[in-house]
Amino acid sequence: MNKPLLLTRGIIIFPTVDEDIEIGRLKSINSVNLAAKGDKKIVVVSQKDPQIESPSFNDVYQIGTLCRITFLEKNADDSYKVTIKGDKRVLIKKIHDDNDTLSVDFEVMKEINTNSKEIQERIRLLYDMIDKSFANYAKPKETKQLKLLMLGNTLPSKIADQVAAALPVDQNNKQKLLEELDVLKRINNIIRLSTKEEDAKAIDNEINRKVNSTLSRQQKEFYLREKMRVVKEELGEINSRENDVNSFKKRVEENPYPEHIKKRVLSEINRMEASNPQENSITRGYIEWLLDIPWWQVTTDNNDIRHVEEILNKSHYGLEKVKERIIEYLAVRARSPQSKAPIICLVGPPGVGKSTLARSIAEALGKQFVKMSLGGVRDEAEIRGHRKTYIGSMPGRIIKAMKQAGVINPLFLLDELDKMTSDMRGDPASAMLEVLDPEQNNKFSDNYIEEDYDLSKVMFVATANYAEQIPAPLYDRLEIIELTSYTEREKLEIAKKYLVPKIRQEAAISDKELEFNDDAILFIIRRYTQEAGVRQLERLLQKIARKFVVRQQHKEIKMQTIDEKAVILYLKKELYEYNVREPSPMPGVVNGMAYTSAGGDLLPIEVTYFKGKGIISITGNLKETMKESAQVALGYVKANADRFGIKDVDFNKTDIHIHVPSGGIPKDGPSAGVTLTTAIISALSNRAVPNTIAMTGEITLRGRVGIIGGVKEKVISAFRGGINEIFMPSKDERYLEDVPKEVATQIKFHFVEHYNDIYKSIFGQ
């Protein structure tokens, strides 16, 4: 089974128990929202170390609880308060991290020895202990509720879980109670822990008596110190502070820390020895951070270019420019190991593989990989840390990530660089300057560490959806590599080489049982998705695989080759359409080409005219730039009406209506200028333009044709729509190398500098 996953820091949820939890991590919020939108079921499991920000499978306990969300509320600081009720114990099998949302594969665990005469006797013993054992920490109302629960006709497992949830024991002991499937053993462990708590209270009272007998009014400020001394005497242990001091000194002596760090640590050790217990914990934590951060540890990069090419080609289809840049980096590093690592920024729409590409680069180079998501970061302290004099202070996320990496030369992914914001707590983008500037990051300053840290060996890779939203000072430090949206052919190849094999593996289906033909995949891409990447395509392929497995389990089918009919059977009605050329030419209709976030599309433009008062109507959800292009095109046509064969048209008594279909879709940009001009001429002179022609380019009032972008996407979409002849600016010829050969060889291109070239070619004058 698979459900959303919520990771907690030290909170153990027992079946049948209600618990209020405050959540603030992005992944936790996404998981809770996903569960709330569905059946409200979510798996809750605690991580072993609360300090880990992004725990892996090995960092969490293997037994958790399947719960139901009963209440969800957003707080003023964007965190959430959620109330959940435990249901069943589950065994964690696999954790998935999809788009910053955690989910988990699990199986429900069955309890054993759930009821017996011996269990009832142990419950009666537990009932007798309630008042005595719980009196020091439970409210009278809670104690009464537990006793009523035991008196009622309640399942022993529920009684055990309710009492276990109320026990004031540490995380490890609570987790052991959760993992115990034998109800009798669980109740015995609860009784044992309750007895220990009672004995601990008695020992504590004795310690307090001894401490109080030796204290005077003038010694009150040393109360905690004296209490710790008596505790050590009672237990017969040596002073723990001496243990810490000896351990720290040993680490400093045995490891090649920089000299300034050794001096700082020894200075802090002297302070710890002279400090009181309260200050001791703060100083101890600071020393641990200084010693745990990597200062000299490195990994050896794999400089084998062929190996790197093999890994990148295996994990990602296409993306030749990005792969080429990585190979260039390796070649330079091989010649000059002291050269500064580049700061690459992958810019492109969601779902095109920016983050996974960074992980693949780390794998190819043999580097440790760490990730820091910058989406929504608005506090400078998250980057630089807090002053250690503040209560609860800690280093910033940069230093935390370096500790997680364990080496000074990892690959550091700065995800969603364009999503940072700023408020009264500072500008995190300014703090990032010191991280990303090669001239500054060899002496990065963290407010908590208070010592310069060298980030110059780190290979930073950033990602962003929109380059224009990256703060200008940061943009200047980055090497921008754009990842455009995938074309249909690229999506098809990605589906065949990566997605379909992955889906078969996840569903335990062989390639003989379930196959997808190319037409079916293209049909899904065109009619059921409208995206730049392949995330939705992967979800739809997974949906088909799931439905096939269900049919297979019902003995309806053994194997199947998915074609267009099967796609419609599994995915139902088609969601999207793409434009194709008109079946026959007609005056006033000309094919333009559009570049969209999901690739490209044909952009037919329609023009008509009729008697009126010289009014110009422009419709089709056009934004300001495209409206201005229409005005420029009309002005150019009016100024050259005679040359374009437009006769018997009085513009002062003629209304002209320009329309771009698909009115629900916003359209912007100047590249439809030549198309608008041709459509106006075609309508006013009553001459049709061949329906197999498309064109793109900006128009000026003097008829010059300006350069445009998105050549690759526009040409592919035009070919898909039935176009075999394209007019485009001559300066765009250089971009044809990006167009697949199987498309470019079947289209006749006309490269023009002035609109006269288009007019003569189409209208023959």
PDB file of C-alpha atoms in Angstrom, residues 487-687:
ATOM      1  CA  THR A 487       9.502  18.264 -27.997  1.00  0.00           C
ATOM      2  CA  GLU A 488       7.030  15.503 -28.786  1.00  0.00           C
ATOM      3  CA  ARG A 489       9.802  13.345 -30.244  1.00  0.00           C
ATOM      4  CA  GLU A 490      11.953  13.849 -27.140  1.00  0.00           C
ATOM      5  CA  LYS A 491       9.035  13.015 -24.850  1.00  0.00           C
ATOM      6  CA  LEU A 492       8.411   9.862 -26.872  1.00  0.00           C
ATOM      7  CA  GLU A 493      12.034   8.764 -26.516  1.00  0.00           C
ATOM      8  CA  ILE A 494      12.062   9.579 -22.785  1.00  0.00           C
ATOM      9  CA  ALA A 495       8.899   7.553 -22.295  1.00  0.00           C
ATOM     10  CA  LYS A 496      10.286   4.556 -24.199  1.00  0.00           C
ATOM     11  CA  LYS A 497      13.772   4.565 -22.667  1.00  0.00           C
ATOM     12  CA  TYR A 498      13.077   5.679 -19.096  1.00  0.00           C
ATOM     13  CA  LEU A 499       9.435   6.010 -18.046  1.00  0.00           C
ATOM     14  CA  VAL A 500       7.910   2.784 -19.363  1.00  0.00           C
ATOM     15  CA  PRO A 501      10.732   0.525 -18.019  1.00  0.00           C
ATOM     16  CA  LYS A 502      10.530   2.295 -14.655  1.00  0.00           C
ATOM     17  CA  ILE A 503       6.742   1.877 -14.487  1.00  0.00           C
ATOM     18  CA  ARG A 504       6.983  -1.800 -15.415  1.00  0.00           C
ATOM     19  CA  GLN A 505       9.530  -2.335 -12.657  1.00  0.00           C
ATOM     20  CA  GLU A 506       7.405  -0.556 -10.037  1.00  0.00           C
ATOM     21  CA  ALA A 507       4.310  -2.558 -10.977  1.00  0.00           C
ATOM     22  CA  ALA A 508       6.252  -5.839 -11.360  1.00  0.00           C
ATOM     23  CA  ILE A 509       5.072  -6.195 -14.973  1.00  0.00           C
ATOM     24  CA  SER A 510       7.205  -7.766 -17.706  1.00  0.00           C
ATOM     25  CA  ASP A 511       7.621  -6.209 -21.144  1.00  0.00           C
ATOM     26  CA  LYS A 512       5.769  -9.211 -22.592  1.00  0.00           C
ATOM     27  CA  GLU A 513       2.700  -8.485 -20.473  1.00  0.00           C
ATOM     28  CA  LEU A 514       2.358  -4.759 -21.202  1.00  0.00           C
ATOM     29  CA  GLU A 515       3.684  -2.862 -24.211  1.00  0.00           C
ATOM     30  CA  PHE A 516       3.137   0.698 -25.458  1.00  0.00           C
ATOM     31  CA  ASN A 517       3.374   1.444 -29.171  1.00  0.00           C
ATOM     32  CA  ASP A 518       4.705   4.798 -30.368  1.00  0.00           C
ATOM     33  CA  ASP A 519       1.338   6.022 -31.637  1.00  0.00           C
ATOM     34  CA  ALA A 520      -0.257   5.441 -28.233  1.00  0.00           C
ATOM     35  CA  ILE A 521       2.435   7.402 -26.406  1.00  0.00           C
ATOM     36  CA  LEU A 522       2.213  10.270 -28.906  1.00  0.00           C
ATOM     37  CA  PHE A 523      -1.578  10.215 -28.557  1.00  0.00           C
ATOM     38  CA  ILE A 524      -1.226  10.610 -24.763  1.00  0.00           C
ATOM     39  CA  ILE A 525       1.306  13.418 -25.215  1.00  0.00           C
ATOM     40  CA  ARG A 526      -0.910  15.352 -27.632  1.00  0.00           C
ATOM     41  CA  ARG A 527      -4.376  14.700 -26.254  1.00  0.00           C
ATOM     42  CA  TYR A 528      -3.913  14.190 -22.490  1.00  0.00           C
ATOM     43  CA  THR A 529      -0.958  16.400 -21.516  1.00  0.00           C
ATOM     44  CA  GLN A 530       0.009  19.998 -21.983  1.00  0.00           C
ATOM     45  CA  GLU A 531       3.326  20.442 -20.190  1.00  0.00           C
ATOM     46  CA  ALA A 532       6.950  21.314 -20.776  1.00  0.00           C
ATOM     47  CA  GLY A 533       8.332  18.262 -18.971  1.00  0.00           C
ATOM     48  CA  VAL A 534       7.162  14.665 -18.588  1.00  0.00           C
ATOM     49  CA  ARG A 535       5.677  14.499 -15.080  1.00  0.00           C
ATOM     50  CA  GLN A 536       2.053  14.295 -16.191  1.00  0.00           C
ATOM     51  CA  LEU A 537       3.006  11.854 -18.929  1.00  0.00           C
ATOM     52  CA  GLU A 538       4.589   9.601 -16.316  1.00  0.00           C
ATOM     53  CA  ARG A 539       1.470   9.801 -14.120  1.00  0.00           C
ATOM     54  CA  LEU A 540      -0.772   8.823 -17.035  1.00  0.00           C
ATOM     55  CA  LEU A 541       1.449   5.891 -17.982  1.00  0.00           C
ATOM     56  CA  GLN A 542       1.360   4.776 -14.334  1.00  0.00           C
ATOM     57  CA  LYS A 543      -2.429   5.065 -14.377  1.00  0.00           C
ATOM     58  CA  ILE A 544      -2.662   2.818 -17.435  1.00  0.00           C
ATOM     59  CA  ALA A 545      -0.326   0.290 -15.804  1.00  0.00           C
ATOM     60  CA  ARG A 546      -2.431   0.243 -12.613  1.00  0.00           C
ATOM     61  CA  LYS A 547      -5.666  -0.270 -14.501  1.00  0.00           C
ATOM     62  CA  PHE A 548      -4.052  -3.038 -16.565  1.00  0.00           C
ATOM     63  CA  VAL A 549      -2.954  -4.819 -13.375  1.00  0.00           C
ATOM     64  CA  VAL A 550      -6.508  -4.608 -12.001  1.00  0.00           C
ATOM     65  CA  ARG A 551      -7.912  -6.139 -15.185  1.00  0.00           C
ATOM     66  CA  GLN A 552      -5.221  -8.782 -15.031  1.00  0.00           C
ATOM     67  CA  GLN A 553      -6.141  -9.637 -11.429  1.00  0.00           C
ATOM     68  CA  HIS A 554      -9.780  -9.966 -12.467  1.00  0.00           C
ATOM     69  CA  LYS A 555      -8.672 -12.509 -15.111  1.00  0.00           C
ATOM     70  CA  GLU A 556      -9.990 -10.264 -17.895  1.00  0.00           C
ATOM     71  CA  ILE A 557      -6.671 -10.064 -19.707  1.00  0.00           C
ATOM     72  CA  LYS A 558      -3.184 -11.571 -19.582  1.00  0.00           C
ATOM     73  CA  MET A 559      -1.173  -9.272 -21.825  1.00  0.00           C
ATOM     74  CA  GLN A 560      -1.856  -6.161 -23.876  1.00  0.00           C
ATOM     75  CA  THR A 561      -0.258  -3.807 -26.373  1.00  0.00           C
ATOM     76  CA  ILE A 562      -1.481  -0.292 -25.642  1.00  0.00           C
ATOM     77  CA  ASP A 563      -2.717   1.525 -28.758  1.00  0.00           C
ATOM     78  CA  GLU A 564      -4.934   4.597 -29.170  1.00  0.00           C
ATOM     79  CA  LYS A 565      -8.129   2.612 -28.461  1.00  0.00           C
ATOM     80  CA  ALA A 566      -6.641   1.204 -25.265  1.00  0.00           C
ATOM     81  CA  VAL A 567      -5.560   4.705 -24.191  1.00  0.00           C
ATOM     82  CA  ILE A 568      -9.135   5.954 -24.562  1.00  0.00           C
ATOM     83  CA  LEU A 569     -10.387   2.880 -22.664  1.00  0.00           C
ATOM     84  CA  TYR A 570      -8.099   3.555 -19.700  1.00  0.00           C
ATOM     85  CA  LEU A 571      -7.902   7.371 -19.686  1.00  0.00           C
ATOM     86  CA  LYS A 572     -11.422   8.140 -20.980  1.00  0.00           C
ATOM     87  CA  LYS A 573     -12.118  11.413 -22.794  1.00  0.00           C
ATOM     88  CA  GLU A 574      -9.362  13.442 -24.421  1.00  0.00           C
ATOM     89  CA  LEU A 575      -8.400  16.631 -22.591  1.00  0.00           C
ATOM     90  CA  TYR A 576      -6.521  18.753 -25.129  1.00  0.00           C
ATOM     91  CA  GLU A 577      -6.424  19.578 -28.832  1.00  0.00           C
ATOM     92  CA  TYR A 578      -3.591  20.975 -30.935  1.00  0.00           C
ATOM     93  CA  ASN A 579      -4.048  23.213 -33.955  1.00  0.00           C
ATOM     94  CA  VAL A 580      -3.717  21.888 -37.502  1.00  0.00           C
ATOM     95  CA  ARG A 581      -3.848  23.778 -40.779  1.00  0.00           C
ATOM     96  CA  GLU A 582      -7.185  24.625 -42.370  1.00  0.00           C
ATOM     97  CA  PRO A 583      -8.389  21.997 -44.864  1.00  0.00           C
ATOM     98  CA  SER A 584      -8.406  24.575 -47.682  1.00  0.00           C
ATOM     99  CA  PRO A 585      -6.992  28.091 -48.181  1.00  0.00           C
ATOM    100  CA  MET A 586      -9.260  31.106 -47.766  1.00  0.00           C
ATOM    101  CA  PRO A 587      -8.686  34.877 -47.864  1.00  0.00           C
ATOM    102  CA  GLY A 588      -7.800  36.457 -44.537  1.00  0.00           C
ATOM    103  CA  VAL A 589      -6.539  33.272 -42.826  1.00  0.00           C
ATOM    104  CA  VAL A 590      -2.774  32.796 -42.355  1.00  0.00           C
ATOM    105  CA  ASN A 591      -0.849  30.345 -40.155  1.00  0.00           C
ATOM    106  CA  GLY A 592       1.438  31.821 -37.516  1.00  0.00           C
ATOM    107  CA  MET A 593       3.575  29.892 -35.041  1.00  0.00           C
ATOM    108  CA  ALA A 594       3.499  30.220 -31.259  1.00  0.00           C
ATOM    109  CA  TYR A 595       6.009  29.304 -28.555  1.00  0.00           C
ATOM    110  CA  THR A 596       4.277  28.106 -25.369  1.00  0.00           C
ATOM    111  CA  SER A 597       5.374  26.797 -21.990  1.00  0.00           C
ATOM    112  CA  ALA A 598       4.371  23.316 -23.171  1.00  0.00           C
ATOM    113  CA  GLY A 599       6.339  23.538 -26.439  1.00  0.00           C
ATOM    114  CA  GLY A 600       4.773  25.147 -29.484  1.00  0.00           C
ATOM    115  CA  ASP A 601       1.603  25.286 -31.553  1.00  0.00           C
ATOM    116  CA  LEU A 602       0.188  26.635 -34.793  1.00  0.00           C
ATOM    117  CA  LEU A 603      -1.343  30.078 -34.383  1.00  0.00           C
ATOM    118  CA  PRO A 604      -3.893  30.700 -37.166  1.00  0.00           C
ATOM    119  CA  ILE A 605      -4.804  34.385 -37.531  1.00  0.00           C
ATOM    120  CA  GLU A 606      -8.093  35.499 -39.048  1.00  0.00           C
ATOM    121  CA  VAL A 607      -8.902  38.922 -40.541  1.00  0.00           C
ATOM    122  CA  THR A 608     -12.170  40.180 -41.988  1.00  0.00           C
ATOM    123  CA  TYR A 609     -13.530  43.622 -42.926  1.00  0.00           C
ATOM    124  CA  PHE A 610     -16.875  45.290 -43.529  1.00  0.00           C
ATOM    125  CA  LYS A 611     -18.397  48.723 -43.967  1.00  0.00           C
ATOM    126  CA  GLY A 612     -18.245  50.882 -40.885  1.00  0.00           C
ATOM    127  CA  LYS A 613     -16.466  53.868 -39.386  1.00  0.00           C
ATOM    128  CA  GLY A 614     -12.797  52.858 -39.543  1.00  0.00           C
ATOM    129  CA  ILE A 615     -12.914  50.944 -36.241  1.00  0.00           C
ATOM    130  CA  ILE A 616     -10.270  48.262 -35.601  1.00  0.00           C
ATOM    131  CA  SER A 617     -11.271  45.302 -33.380  1.00  0.00           C
ATOM    132  CA  ILE A 618      -8.608  42.934 -32.004  1.00  0.00           C
ATOM    133  CA  THR A 619      -9.841  39.837 -30.150  1.00  0.00           C
ATOM    134  CA  GLY A 620      -8.473  36.522 -28.928  1.00  0.00           C
ATOM    135  CA  ASN A 621      -7.099  37.269 -25.413  1.00  0.00           C
ATOM    136  CA  LEU A 622      -4.096  39.172 -26.762  1.00  0.00           C
ATOM    137  CA  LYS A 623      -1.740  40.903 -24.377  1.00  0.00           C
ATOM    138  CA  GLU A 624      -0.308  44.359 -24.906  1.00  0.00           C
ATOM    139  CA  THR A 625       2.727  43.460 -27.024  1.00  0.00           C
ATOM    140  CA  MET A 626       0.697  41.433 -29.512  1.00  0.00           C
ATOM    141  CA  LYS A 627      -1.945  44.157 -29.766  1.00  0.00           C
ATOM    142  CA  GLU A 628       0.825  46.619 -30.599  1.00  0.00           C
ATOM    143  CA  SER A 629       2.105  44.201 -33.273  1.00  0.00           C
ATOM    144  CA  ALA A 630      -1.365  44.225 -34.837  1.00  0.00           C
ATOM    145  CA  GLN A 631      -1.380  48.039 -34.853  1.00  0.00           C
ATOM    146  CA  VAL A 632       2.102  48.123 -36.460  1.00  0.00           C
ATOM    147  CA  ALA A 633       1.072  45.582 -39.104  1.00  0.00           C
ATOM    148  CA  LEU A 634      -2.082  47.539 -39.970  1.00  0.00           C
ATOM    149  CA  GLY A 635      -0.122  50.809 -40.141  1.00  0.00           C
ATOM    150  CA  TYR A 636       2.407  49.245 -42.495  1.00  0.00           C
ATOM    151  CA  VAL A 637      -0.359  47.856 -44.740  1.00  0.00           C
ATOM    152  CA  LYS A 638      -2.205  51.206 -44.871  1.00  0.00           C
ATOM    153  CA  ALA A 639       0.993  53.027 -45.840  1.00  0.00           C
ATOM    154  CA  ASN A 640       1.656  50.574 -48.689  1.00  0.00           C
ATOM    155  CA  ALA A 641      -1.896  49.677 -49.744  1.00  0.00           C
ATOM    156  CA  ASP A 642      -1.368  50.408 -53.450  1.00  0.00           C
ATOM    157  CA  ARG A 643       1.789  48.323 -53.670  1.00  0.00           C
ATOM    158  CA  PHE A 644      -0.002  45.425 -51.988  1.00  0.00           C
ATOM    159  CA  GLY A 645      -2.875  45.510 -54.490  1.00  0.00           C
ATOM    160  CA  ILE A 646      -5.452  46.785 -52.006  1.00  0.00           C
ATOM    161  CA  LYS A 647      -7.963  48.805 -54.043  1.00  0.00           C
ATOM    162  CA  ASP A 648     -11.437  50.135 -53.485  1.00  0.00           C
ATOM    163  CA  VAL A 649     -10.965  50.063 -49.702  1.00  0.00           C
ATOM    164  CA  ASP A 650     -11.632  53.299 -47.825  1.00  0.00           C
ATOM    165  CA  PHE A 651     -10.008  52.730 -44.434  1.00  0.00           C
ATOM    166  CA  ASN A 652     -12.034  55.576 -42.939  1.00  0.00           C
ATOM    167  CA  LYS A 653     -15.272  53.770 -43.817  1.00  0.00           C
ATOM    168  CA  THR A 654     -14.109  50.195 -43.242  1.00  0.00           C
ATOM    169  CA  ASP A 655     -14.095  48.298 -39.949  1.00  0.00           C
ATOM    170  CA  ILE A 656     -11.357  45.670 -39.664  1.00  0.00           C
ATOM    171  CA  HIS A 657     -11.634  42.753 -37.257  1.00  0.00           C
ATOM    172  CA  ILE A 658      -8.487  40.771 -36.333  1.00  0.00           C
ATOM    173  CA  HIS A 659      -9.012  37.569 -34.369  1.00  0.00           C
ATOM    174  CA  VAL A 660      -6.633  34.918 -32.997  1.00  0.00           C
ATOM    175  CA  PRO A 661      -8.556  31.719 -32.113  1.00  0.00           C
ATOM    176  CA  SER A 662      -8.323  29.905 -28.744  1.00  0.00           C
ATOM    177  CA  GLY A 663      -9.574  32.976 -26.912  1.00  0.00           C
ATOM    178  CA  GLY A 664      -9.200  31.313 -23.515  1.00  0.00           C
ATOM    179  CA  ILE A 665      -5.416  31.193 -23.855  1.00  0.00           C
ATOM    180  CA  PRO A 666      -3.418  34.415 -23.250  1.00  0.00           C
ATOM    181  CA  LYS A 667      -1.121  35.268 -26.161  1.00  0.00           C
ATOM    182  CA  ASP A 668       1.743  37.728 -26.217  1.00  0.00           C
ATOM    183  CA  GLY A 669       4.890  38.626 -28.158  1.00  0.00           C
ATOM    184  CA  PRO A 670       5.865  40.488 -31.333  1.00  0.00           C
ATOM    185  CA  SER A 671       6.676  37.420 -33.464  1.00  0.00           C
ATOM    186  CA  ALA A 672       3.211  37.350 -35.102  1.00  0.00           C
ATOM    187  CA  GLY A 673       3.923  40.659 -36.889  1.00  0.00           C
ATOM    188  CA  VAL A 674       4.508  39.247 -40.387  1.00  0.00           C
ATOM    189  CA  THR A 675       1.566  36.840 -39.985  1.00  0.00           C
ATOM    190  CA  LEU A 676      -0.769  39.692 -39.063  1.00  0.00           C
ATOM    191  CA  THR A 677       0.500  41.732 -42.023  1.00  0.00           C
ATOM    192  CA  THR A 678      -0.070  38.868 -44.471  1.00  0.00           C
ATOM    193  CA  ALA A 679      -3.527  38.104 -43.078  1.00  0.00           C
ATOM    194  CA  ILE A 680      -4.607  41.772 -43.443  1.00  0.00           C
ATOM    195  CA  ILE A 681      -3.324  41.928 -47.035  1.00  0.00           C
ATOM    196  CA  SER A 682      -4.993  38.593 -47.853  1.00  0.00           C
ATOM    197  CA  ALA A 683      -8.370  39.748 -46.499  1.00  0.00           C
ATOM    198  CA  LEU A 684      -8.382  43.258 -48.028  1.00  0.00           C
ATOM    199  CA  SER A 685      -7.178  42.088 -51.451  1.00  0.00           C
ATOM    200  CA  ASN A 686      -9.321  38.925 -51.393  1.00  0.00           C
ATOM    201  CA  ARG A 687      -6.370  36.658 -52.167  1.00  0.00           C
TER     202      ARG A 687
END
